[in-house]
Coordinates of C-alpha atoms and ligand atoms in Angstrom, one line a residue:
Chain A
M183 CA 1.8 12.5 -24.2
T184 CA -0.1 9.3 -23.5
V185 CA 3.1 7.9 -21.9
W186 CA 3.0 10.6 -19.3
I187 CA -0.7 10.3 -18.6
D188 CA -0.1 6.6 -18.2
A189 CA 2.8 7.3 -15.8
I190 CA 0.6 9.5 -13.7
I191 CA -2.2 7.0 -13.6
Q192 CA 0.1 4.2 -12.6
G193 CA 1.7 6.5 -10.1
V194 CA -1.6 7.5 -8.5
L195 CA -2.5 3.8 -8.2
V196 CA 0.8 2.7 -6.6
G197 CA 0.4 5.8 -4.3
G198 CA -2.7 4.2 -2.8
L199 CA -0.5 1.3 -1.5
Y200 CA 2.0 3.8 -0.1
A201 CA -0.8 5.6 1.6
L202 CA -1.9 2.3 3.2
F203 CA 1.6 1.9 4.5
A204 CA 1.7 5.5 5.7
M205 CA -1.6 5.8 7.5
G206 CA -0.6 3.8 10.6
L207 CA 2.7 5.6 10.7
S208 CA 1.1 9.0 10.8
L209 CA -1.6 7.8 13.2
M210 CA 1.0 6.6 15.7
F211 CA 3.2 9.6 15.3
G212 CA 0.2 12.0 15.5
I213 CA -1.2 10.5 18.7
M214 CA 2.0 9.4 20.6
R215 CA 4.9 11.2 18.8
L216 CA 6.2 7.7 18.3
V217 CA 8.1 6.8 15.1
N218 CA 7.7 3.1 14.6
V219 CA 10.9 2.1 12.8
A220 CA 9.6 -1.5 12.5
H221 CA 6.6 -0.3 10.5
G222 CA 7.9 -1.6 7.1
D223 CA 8.9 -4.9 8.7
V224 CA 5.4 -5.3 10.0
V225 CA 4.1 -4.8 6.4
I226 CA 6.3 -7.7 5.3
L227 CA 5.3 -9.8 8.4
M228 CA 1.7 -9.3 7.3
S229 CA 2.5 -10.3 3.8
F230 CA 4.0 -13.6 5.2
I231 CA 1.0 -14.1 7.5
G232 CA -1.3 -13.5 4.5
L233 CA 0.8 -16.0 2.5
M234 CA 0.3 -18.6 5.2
A235 CA -3.4 -18.0 5.3
V236 CA -3.6 -18.4 1.5
E237 CA -1.3 -21.4 1.2
K238 CA -1.8 -23.3 4.4
L239 CA -5.5 -22.5 5.0
G240 CA -6.3 -22.5 1.3
L241 CA -8.1 -19.1 1.6
Q242 CA -8.7 -16.6 -1.2
P243 CA -6.5 -13.5 -0.6
F244 CA -9.6 -11.3 0.2
T245 CA -10.9 -13.9 2.6
A246 CA -7.4 -14.1 4.1
M247 CA -7.7 -10.4 5.0
A248 CA -10.7 -11.2 7.2
V249 CA -8.4 -13.5 9.2
V250 CA -5.2 -11.5 9.1
V251 CA -6.7 -8.1 10.0
P252 CA -8.1 -9.3 13.4
V253 CA -4.7 -10.9 14.1
A254 CA -3.0 -7.7 13.2
L255 CA -5.3 -5.7 15.4
C256 CA -4.4 -8.0 18.3
I257 CA -0.7 -7.9 17.6
G258 CA -0.9 -4.1 17.5
Y259 CA -2.7 -3.8 20.8
A260 CA -0.3 -6.2 22.5
L261 CA 2.8 -4.7 21.0
Q262 CA 1.8 -1.2 22.4
R263 CA 0.5 -2.3 25.8
G264 CA 3.3 -4.9 26.4
I265 CA 6.3 -3.1 25.0
L266 CA 6.0 0.3 23.4
N267 CA 4.0 2.1 26.2
F268 CA 7.1 1.7 28.4
T269 CA 9.2 3.6 25.8
I270 CA 7.0 6.6 25.5
S271 CA 8.4 9.8 27.1
K272 CA 9.4 13.3 26.0
D273 CA 12.6 11.7 24.8
P274 CA 12.1 10.0 21.4
L275 CA 15.2 7.9 21.7
P276 CA 14.0 4.9 23.7
S277 CA 11.1 4.3 21.3
L278 CA 13.4 4.6 18.3
I279 CA 15.8 2.1 19.7
V280 CA 13.2 -0.3 20.8
T281 CA 11.3 -0.3 17.5
F282 CA 14.6 -0.6 15.7
G283 CA 15.2 -3.7 17.8
I284 CA 11.8 -5.0 16.9
S285 CA 12.6 -4.4 13.2
I286 CA 15.7 -6.6 13.5
V287 CA 13.8 -9.3 15.4
I288 CA 11.0 -9.5 12.8
Q289 CA 13.5 -9.7 9.9
N290 CA 15.4 -12.5 11.7
L291 CA 12.3 -14.5 12.6
L292 CA 11.1 -14.3 9.0
L293 CA 14.5 -15.4 7.7
E294 CA 14.4 -18.3 10.2
F295 CA 11.0 -19.5 9.2
F296 CA 10.8 -18.6 5.6
S297 CA 14.4 -18.4 4.4
A298 CA 15.6 -15.5 2.2
D299 CA 13.6 -16.6 -0.9
T300 CA 11.3 -14.1 -2.5
R301 CA 7.7 -15.1 -2.3
A302 CA 4.4 -13.9 -3.7
I303 CA 0.7 -14.2 -2.8
N304 CA -1.2 -15.8 -5.6
S305 CA -4.1 -13.5 -6.5
G306 CA -5.7 -16.0 -8.9
G307 CA -4.9 -14.1 -12.1
L308 CA -6.2 -10.7 -10.7
E309 CA -2.8 -9.2 -11.2
S310 CA -2.9 -9.5 -14.9
Q311 CA -6.4 -8.1 -15.4
S312 CA -6.9 -4.5 -16.5
I313 CA -9.6 -2.1 -17.5
A314 CA -9.1 -0.1 -20.7
I315 CA -9.5 3.6 -20.3
S316 CA -8.8 4.5 -23.9
D317 CA -7.1 2.8 -26.9
N318 CA -3.7 2.9 -25.3
L319 CA -4.4 3.6 -21.7
A320 CA -5.3 0.9 -19.1
A321 CA -5.5 0.5 -15.3
G322 CA -4.9 -2.7 -13.6
V323 CA -7.8 -4.2 -11.6
L324 CA -5.7 -5.0 -8.6
P325 CA -4.1 -1.6 -8.4
L326 CA -7.6 -0.1 -8.7
I327 CA -8.8 -2.2 -5.8
V328 CA -5.8 -1.2 -3.7
F329 CA -6.4 2.4 -4.5
G330 CA -10.1 2.2 -3.8
S331 CA -9.3 0.5 -0.4
A332 CA -7.0 3.3 0.5
V333 CA -9.7 5.9 -0.3
L334 CA -12.3 4.0 1.7
L335 CA -9.9 3.6 4.7
T336 CA -9.1 7.3 4.5
I337 CA -12.8 8.1 4.6
G338 CA -13.3 5.6 7.5
L339 CA -10.4 7.0 9.5
Q340 CA -11.5 10.6 9.0
W341 CA -15.0 9.6 10.2
L342 CA -13.7 7.7 13.2
F343 CA -11.5 10.7 14.2
G344 CA -14.1 13.3 13.6
N345 CA -17.3 11.7 14.8
T346 CA -16.8 9.1 17.4
S347 CA -16.0 9.1 21.1
M348 CA -12.9 7.1 20.4
G349 CA -11.8 9.6 17.7
R350 CA -12.3 12.5 20.1
A351 CA -10.3 10.6 22.7
F352 CA -7.4 10.1 20.2
R353 CA -7.4 13.8 19.4
A354 CA -7.6 14.9 23.0
T355 CA -4.8 12.6 24.0
S356 CA -2.7 13.8 21.1
D357 CA -3.3 17.4 22.3
D358 CA -2.6 16.9 26.0
H359 CA -2.3 13.4 27.4
G360 CA -2.2 14.7 31.0
A361 CA -5.5 16.7 30.6
A362 CA -7.0 13.7 28.8
A363 CA -6.2 11.5 31.8
L364 CA -8.1 14.0 33.9
M365 CA -11.1 13.3 31.7
G366 CA -10.9 9.6 32.5
I367 CA -8.8 8.5 29.5
N368 CA -6.5 5.6 30.2
N369 CA -3.5 6.7 28.0
A370 CA -2.1 3.2 27.9
H371 CA -5.3 1.8 26.5
I372 CA -5.9 4.7 24.0
Y373 CA -2.3 4.3 22.7
A374 CA -2.8 0.6 22.4
L375 CA -6.0 1.1 20.4
A376 CA -4.1 3.5 18.1
T377 CA -1.4 1.0 17.4
A378 CA -4.0 -1.7 16.9
I379 CA -5.6 0.3 14.2
A380 CA -2.2 1.2 12.7
I381 CA -1.1 -2.5 12.5
G382 CA -4.6 -3.6 11.5
I383 CA -4.4 -1.4 8.4
L384 CA -1.1 -3.2 7.6
G385 CA -2.9 -6.4 7.7
I386 CA -4.7 -5.2 4.5
A387 CA -1.6 -3.4 3.1
G388 CA 0.7 -6.4 3.6
I389 CA -1.6 -8.7 1.7
F390 CA -2.0 -6.2 -1.1
H391 CA 1.7 -5.7 -1.2
G392 CA 2.2 -9.5 -1.5
M393 CA -0.3 -9.7 -4.3
R394 CA 1.2 -6.9 -6.3
T395 CA 4.8 -7.8 -6.1
T396 CA 7.2 -10.3 -4.7
F397 CA 8.5 -9.9 -1.2
A398 CA 11.3 -11.2 1.0
P399 CA 12.1 -11.0 4.8
T400 CA 14.5 -8.1 4.5
D401 CA 12.2 -5.9 2.3
G402 CA 10.7 -4.0 5.3
P403 CA 13.1 -1.0 5.6
A404 CA 12.3 0.0 2.0
Q405 CA 8.6 0.0 2.7
L406 CA 9.3 2.1 5.8
I407 CA 11.0 4.7 3.7
Y408 CA 8.1 5.0 1.3
A409 CA 5.6 5.2 4.2
F410 CA 7.8 7.8 5.9
E411 CA 8.1 9.9 2.7
A412 CA 4.4 9.8 2.1
V413 CA 3.7 11.0 5.7
I414 CA 6.2 13.9 5.4
I415 CA 5.1 14.9 1.9
G416 CA 1.4 14.9 2.9
G417 CA 1.9 16.6 6.3
L418 CA 0.2 15.6 9.5
G419 CA -3.1 17.6 9.0
S420 CA -5.4 14.7 8.1
F421 CA -5.5 11.3 6.6
W422 CA -6.4 12.9 3.3
G423 CA -3.0 14.5 3.5
T424 CA -1.4 11.1 4.0
L425 CA -3.3 9.7 1.0
A426 CA -2.2 12.7 -1.1
G427 CA 1.4 12.2 0.1
G428 CA 1.3 8.6 -1.0
V429 CA -0.1 9.6 -4.4
L430 CA 2.4 12.3 -4.9
L431 CA 5.3 10.0 -4.1
G432 CA 3.8 7.3 -6.4
I433 CA 3.6 9.9 -9.3
A434 CA 7.1 11.1 -8.7
Q435 CA 8.4 7.5 -8.8
S436 CA 6.4 6.6 -11.8
I437 CA 7.5 9.6 -13.8
G438 CA 11.1 9.0 -12.8
A439 CA 10.9 5.5 -14.0
R440 CA 9.7 6.7 -17.4
L441 CA 12.6 9.1 -17.7
D442 CA 15.0 6.3 -17.0
P443 CA 14.1 2.8 -15.8
G444 CA 16.6 3.1 -12.9
W445 CA 15.4 6.4 -11.6
G446 CA 12.0 5.7 -10.2
V447 CA 12.8 5.4 -6.5
L448 CA 15.5 8.1 -6.8
V449 CA 13.1 10.7 -8.2
G450 CA 10.7 9.9 -5.3
H451 CA 13.6 10.5 -2.8
V452 CA 14.4 13.8 -4.6
M453 CA 10.9 15.0 -4.3
F454 CA 10.8 14.0 -0.6
V455 CA 14.0 16.0 0.0
A456 CA 12.6 19.0 -1.9
V457 CA 9.4 18.9 0.2
L458 CA 11.5 18.8 3.4
L459 CA 13.5 21.8 2.2
F460 CA 10.7 24.0 0.9
K461 CA 7.6 22.8 2.7
P462 CA 8.9 21.1 5.8
N463 CA 5.4 20.7 7.2
G464 CA 4.2 18.9 4.1
F465 CA 1.4 19.9 1.7
F466 CA -1.4 19.5 4.2
P467 CA 0.0 20.5 7.6
K468 CA -1.9 20.6 10.9
T469 CA -3.8 23.8 11.0
R470 CA -4.5 24.1 14.7
Chain B
M134 CA -17.8 12.9 61.0
S135 CA -18.9 12.3 57.5
Q136 CA -16.2 13.7 55.3
L137 CA -16.4 13.3 51.5
L138 CA -12.6 13.6 51.1
S139 CA -9.9 13.8 53.6
T140 CA -6.1 13.7 53.6
H141 CA -3.9 12.5 56.4
G142 CA -0.3 13.5 56.6
L143 CA -0.2 13.8 52.8
K144 CA 3.3 14.2 51.4
A145 CA 4.3 14.8 47.8
W146 CA 7.6 15.0 45.9
Y147 CA 8.8 16.1 42.5
G148 CA 11.8 13.7 42.2
D149 CA 13.9 14.5 45.2
F150 CA 12.2 17.8 45.9
Q151 CA 9.6 17.5 48.7
A152 CA 6.7 19.9 48.0
L153 CA 4.2 18.8 50.6
F154 CA 5.0 18.0 54.2
G155 CA 2.1 16.2 55.7
I156 CA -1.2 17.9 54.8
D157 CA -4.3 17.2 56.9
F158 CA -7.4 18.3 55.1
E159 CA -11.1 17.5 55.1
I160 CA -14.2 18.5 53.2
R161 CA -17.7 17.5 54.0
P162 CA -20.5 17.0 51.4
Q163 CA -22.0 20.2 50.1
E164 CA -19.2 22.3 51.4
I165 CA -17.1 24.8 49.5
V166 CA -13.6 24.9 50.8
A167 CA -11.0 27.4 49.6
I168 CA -7.3 27.0 49.6
I169 CA -5.1 30.1 49.5
G170 CA -1.4 30.6 49.6
A171 CA 1.5 32.4 47.9
N172 CA 3.1 31.3 44.7
G173 CA 4.8 28.0 45.2
A174 CA 3.0 27.2 48.5
G175 CA 2.0 23.8 47.2
K176 CA -1.7 24.4 46.3
S177 CA -1.6 22.8 42.9
T178 CA 0.7 20.1 44.1
F179 CA -1.9 19.2 46.7
L180 CA -4.6 19.0 44.0
K181 CA -2.3 16.8 41.8
A182 CA -1.7 14.5 44.7
I183 CA -5.5 14.1 45.3
T184 CA -6.3 13.5 41.6
G185 CA -3.5 11.0 41.2
V186 CA -1.3 13.1 38.9
L187 CA 1.4 12.8 41.6
S188 CA 1.8 9.6 43.6
A189 CA 0.8 9.4 47.2
D190 CA 0.4 6.8 49.9
A191 CA -2.9 5.0 49.5
E192 CA -4.1 5.8 53.0
S193 CA -3.1 9.4 52.9
V194 CA -6.1 10.3 50.7
R195 CA -9.5 9.0 51.5
F196 CA -12.6 9.6 49.4
K197 CA -16.0 8.3 50.6
G198 CA -14.2 6.2 53.1
Q199 CA -12.0 4.5 50.5
P200 CA -8.2 4.9 50.4
I201 CA -7.5 6.4 46.9
G202 CA -4.0 7.8 47.3
G203 CA -1.8 7.0 44.3
R204 CA -4.8 5.8 42.2
R205 CA -4.3 6.7 38.5
P206 CA -6.0 10.0 37.4
H207 CA -8.4 8.3 34.9
R208 CA -9.6 6.1 37.8
V209 CA -10.0 9.0 40.1
V210 CA -12.4 10.8 37.7
A211 CA -14.4 7.7 37.4
D212 CA -14.6 7.6 41.2
G213 CA -16.2 11.1 41.1
I214 CA -13.5 13.7 41.5
A215 CA -13.2 16.2 38.6
M216 CA -10.5 18.8 38.2
V217 CA -10.5 22.2 36.4
P218 CA -6.8 22.3 36.0
E219 CA -4.5 25.3 36.4
G220 CA -4.3 27.1 33.0
R221 CA -7.6 25.4 31.8
R222 CA -5.8 23.0 29.4
L223 CA -8.6 22.9 26.8
F224 CA -7.9 20.6 23.9
P225 CA -7.0 22.9 21.0
S226 CA -8.0 20.6 18.2
L227 CA -11.4 20.0 19.7
S228 CA -14.4 22.3 19.3
V229 CA -16.1 23.8 22.4
E230 CA -18.8 21.1 22.3
E231 CA -16.2 18.3 21.8
N232 CA -14.3 19.6 24.8
L233 CA -17.4 19.4 26.8
R234 CA -18.2 15.9 25.6
M235 CA -14.7 14.8 26.6
G236 CA -15.7 15.6 30.2
A237 CA -18.4 12.9 29.9
Y238 CA -15.9 10.3 28.7
T239 CA -16.3 8.2 31.9
K240 CA -20.1 8.1 31.3
R241 CA -20.8 8.6 35.0
P242 CA -24.5 9.0 35.6
G243 CA -25.8 12.2 36.9
P244 CA -27.6 15.4 36.2
W245 CA -25.2 17.2 33.9
T246 CA -25.8 17.2 30.2
L247 CA -24.7 19.5 27.3
E248 CA -28.0 21.3 27.5
K249 CA -27.5 22.0 31.3
I250 CA -24.0 23.4 30.7
Y251 CA -25.4 25.6 27.9
G252 CA -28.1 26.7 30.3
L253 CA -25.4 27.6 32.9
F254 CA -23.1 29.4 30.3
P255 CA -25.4 30.4 27.4
V256 CA -22.5 32.0 25.5
L257 CA -20.9 28.6 25.0
K258 CA -23.9 27.4 23.0
E259 CA -23.3 30.2 20.4
K260 CA -19.7 29.2 20.2
R261 CA -20.1 25.5 20.4
K262 CA -18.6 24.8 16.9
A263 CA -15.6 27.1 17.5
P264 CA -12.2 25.6 18.5
G265 CA -12.0 25.8 22.3
T266 CA -8.9 27.9 22.2
A267 CA -10.5 30.6 19.9
L268 CA -12.6 31.9 22.9
S269 CA -11.8 34.7 25.3
G270 CA -10.1 33.7 28.6
G271 CA -13.4 33.8 30.6
Q272 CA -15.2 31.7 28.0
Q273 CA -12.4 29.2 28.0
Q274 CA -12.7 29.0 31.7
M275 CA -16.4 28.3 31.4
V276 CA -15.6 25.5 29.0
A277 CA -13.1 24.1 31.5
I278 CA -15.6 24.2 34.3
G279 CA -18.4 22.8 32.1
R280 CA -16.1 20.0 30.9
A281 CA -15.4 19.0 34.5
L282 CA -19.1 19.1 35.4
M283 CA -19.9 16.8 32.5
S284 CA -18.3 14.0 34.4
N285 CA -21.0 14.4 37.0
P286 CA -18.5 14.7 39.9
E287 CA -19.2 14.4 43.5
L288 CA -16.3 16.7 44.2
L289 CA -15.3 19.5 41.9
I290 CA -11.8 20.9 42.2
C291 CA -10.9 24.3 40.7
D292 CA -7.3 25.5 40.4
E293 CA -7.1 29.3 40.2
I294 CA -10.1 29.7 37.9
S295 CA -9.9 33.5 38.2
L296 CA -6.3 33.8 37.1
G297 CA -5.9 36.4 34.4
L298 CA -9.6 37.2 34.1
A299 CA -11.3 40.6 34.3
P300 CA -13.2 41.2 37.6
A301 CA -16.6 41.2 35.9
V302 CA -15.8 37.8 34.4
I303 CA -14.6 36.4 37.7
K304 CA -17.8 37.5 39.3
E305 CA -19.9 35.9 36.5
I306 CA -18.1 32.6 37.0
Y307 CA -18.5 32.6 40.7
V308 CA -22.2 33.4 40.4
A309 CA -22.5 30.3 38.2
L310 CA -20.6 28.2 40.8
A311 CA -22.8 29.5 43.6
E312 CA -25.8 28.5 41.5
I313 CA -24.4 25.0 41.2
A314 CA -23.6 25.0 44.9
R315 CA -27.2 25.6 45.8
N316 CA -28.0 22.2 44.1
G317 CA -25.5 20.5 46.5
L318 CA -22.1 20.9 44.9
T319 CA -19.0 20.0 46.9
A320 CA -16.0 21.9 45.7
I321 CA -12.4 22.8 46.6
V322 CA -11.4 26.1 45.1
V323 CA -7.8 27.3 45.0
E324 CA -7.6 31.1 44.8
Q325 CA -4.8 33.6 44.8
D326 CA -7.3 36.3 45.7
V327 CA -8.0 36.1 49.4
Y328 CA -11.2 38.1 49.3
T329 CA -12.8 36.0 46.6
A330 CA -11.7 32.9 48.5
Q331 CA -13.3 34.1 51.7
R332 CA -16.5 35.2 50.1
V333 CA -17.2 32.0 48.1
S334 CA -16.2 29.4 50.7
Q335 CA -17.5 28.2 54.1
R336 CA -14.1 27.1 55.2
L337 CA -10.6 28.0 54.3
Y338 CA -7.1 26.6 54.4
C339 CA -4.0 28.6 53.9
F340 CA -0.8 26.8 52.7
Q341 CA 2.7 28.0 53.2
E342 CA 5.8 26.1 52.0
G343 CA 4.0 22.8 51.7
R344 CA 2.3 23.0 55.1
V345 CA -1.1 24.1 56.3
S346 CA -0.5 27.4 58.1
L347 CA -4.1 28.3 58.9
R348 CA -7.5 26.8 58.8
G349 CA -10.9 27.9 59.9
N350 CA -14.4 29.2 59.0
S351 CA -14.0 31.7 56.2
S352 CA -16.2 34.3 57.9
D353 CA -14.4 34.0 61.3
L354 CA -10.8 34.5 60.0
T355 CA -9.4 38.0 60.4
H356 CA -7.3 39.9 58.0
E357 CA -4.3 39.7 60.4
Q358 CA -4.6 36.0 60.8
I359 CA -4.7 35.5 57.1
S360 CA -1.9 37.8 56.1
H361 CA 0.3 36.2 58.8
A362 CA -0.5 32.7 57.5
Y363 CA -0.1 33.8 53.9
F364 CA 3.2 35.6 54.2
G365 CA 4.6 34.1 57.4
V366 CA 5.3 37.5 58.9
Ligands
ATP1496 N1 6.7 19.9 37.8 C1 7.4 20.4 38.9 N2 8.7 19.9 39.0 C2 9.4 20.3 40.1 N3 9.0 21.2 41.0 C3 7.7 21.6 40.9 C4 6.9 21.3 39.8 N4 5.7 21.9 40.0 C5 5.8 22.6 41.1 N5 7.0 22.5 41.7 C6 7.5 23.1 42.9 O1 6.6 22.7 44.0 C7 6.4 23.8 44.8 C8 4.9 23.9 44.9 O2 4.4 24.3 43.7 P1 2.8 24.4 43.3 O3 2.7 24.5 41.9 O4 2.1 23.4 44.1 O5 2.5 25.8 44.0 P2 1.2 26.7 44.0 O6 0.8 26.9 45.4 O7 0.2 26.0 43.1 O8 1.6 28.0 43.3 P3 0.9 29.0 42.2 O9 0.1 29.9 43.0 O10 2.1 29.7 41.6 O11 0.2 28.1 41.3 C9 7.1 25.0 44.3 O12 8.3 25.1 45.0 C10 7.3 24.6 42.9 O13 8.5 25.2 42.4
MG1497 MG1 -0.8 26.5 41.3

């Protein structure tokens, strides 16, 4: 019994990381109907930028975030305004092709600069600390911090979308970008702000990823799959849905891994396919 | 001649298809001008060309003496031209009040506030938390008009605001417009219904196949002139 409770706890916690990967993906898809195929590679890019900040600037990982997140916001804004805005149309193909191209470019640049070696961000021993829940149950401090960040970001994004002028502009543009333009919204700018936020979150997610596990330049596509699965499982109704999707994926993988050490990722995929078949709009679909 | 807005040989295309063939149009401050015409005559196209939804030669649209043809829609609103688009196009995931607030996105200074809009259309205050699209057609039209007013426009453009509404509701909406007009509103109203158009406007244009087929003072135009210009018979 304890084994399964432990599996669920670990699954929930890793789900927080998947949710961090997934939020930007669902935000960009929700507002622009744009699937960013390079999303996972941006996670890894941010892990490497974080690694540089820690190793070359000598920063603590959490201080590094304060440097990497603004850089990520700027990269996101420039990426959208300089490239992706020109690919947005009713036809999804151009943006898929262009972001696929960006994915390849990022992987090759990372290989060029950092070689194919696996790396890790030194978290100063944080990765081995844990909090005891009962005699034989414990939760890692780092996974708890990651999960807590995911919850805070979810609250923050829900608040931004529900209560600010920018959030209203995001929703209005998502509903009808032509009518939004008639209200004075510059679509190009709003889209760039959305991508800035999406990539900004990856600044946090990438560093957490690098602290939790090792990473290498070609790891991006796997992270994209997890993010994508979390979005589909959660549905596009709200960021809470995305968080739930990440958590459900994490639990499925964790339980799978207890059944057989090789099954973790596979059980996650099976659950994803099951959701696609039986609940194609996810568990928390858009209601209006 | 002090026009607020004028067009000069305005042409517009949808790809290779030419929809407007040189429209000359003018509206003075505090005037209400109606545009009538059969389905497909080019009325909405004309409004889209003014508001920058369709591209146009810069000099073919002048607003307050400035060439604005081809200026992007979000800039045109900021310049002071607000549009109530055909089919209302409320934002379905926004509440009534949020829809109204979207109109104020440009933060143009002026008299219109949420409270003023609620004063004009009291029913909207009761429904302000409801999703915009959960309202009746007439109430949705009020939201669309209120949303446009929230940008404090110098020129309000309404595209077929009476379409699909009951006569009593149409009357209510035009009473509200007349009330705004007394405070110095300038407006272009596109109407299918000739009698409504004549009654609410000082001057009237009739479009036919992308050209102006008739223009004049609304009260001077005869039924024969209008039906000839409307149907081309
Ligand atoms: N998006 C479009 N693409 C191609 N052609 C269009 C488009 N919109 C309108 N047209 C064509 O342009 C011409 C003028 O259309 P427009 O919508 O301006 O007419 P209208 O006078 O507003 O008619 P209605 O009273 O039906 O609204 C029509 O021949 C129409 O078929
Ligand atoms: Mg029309």
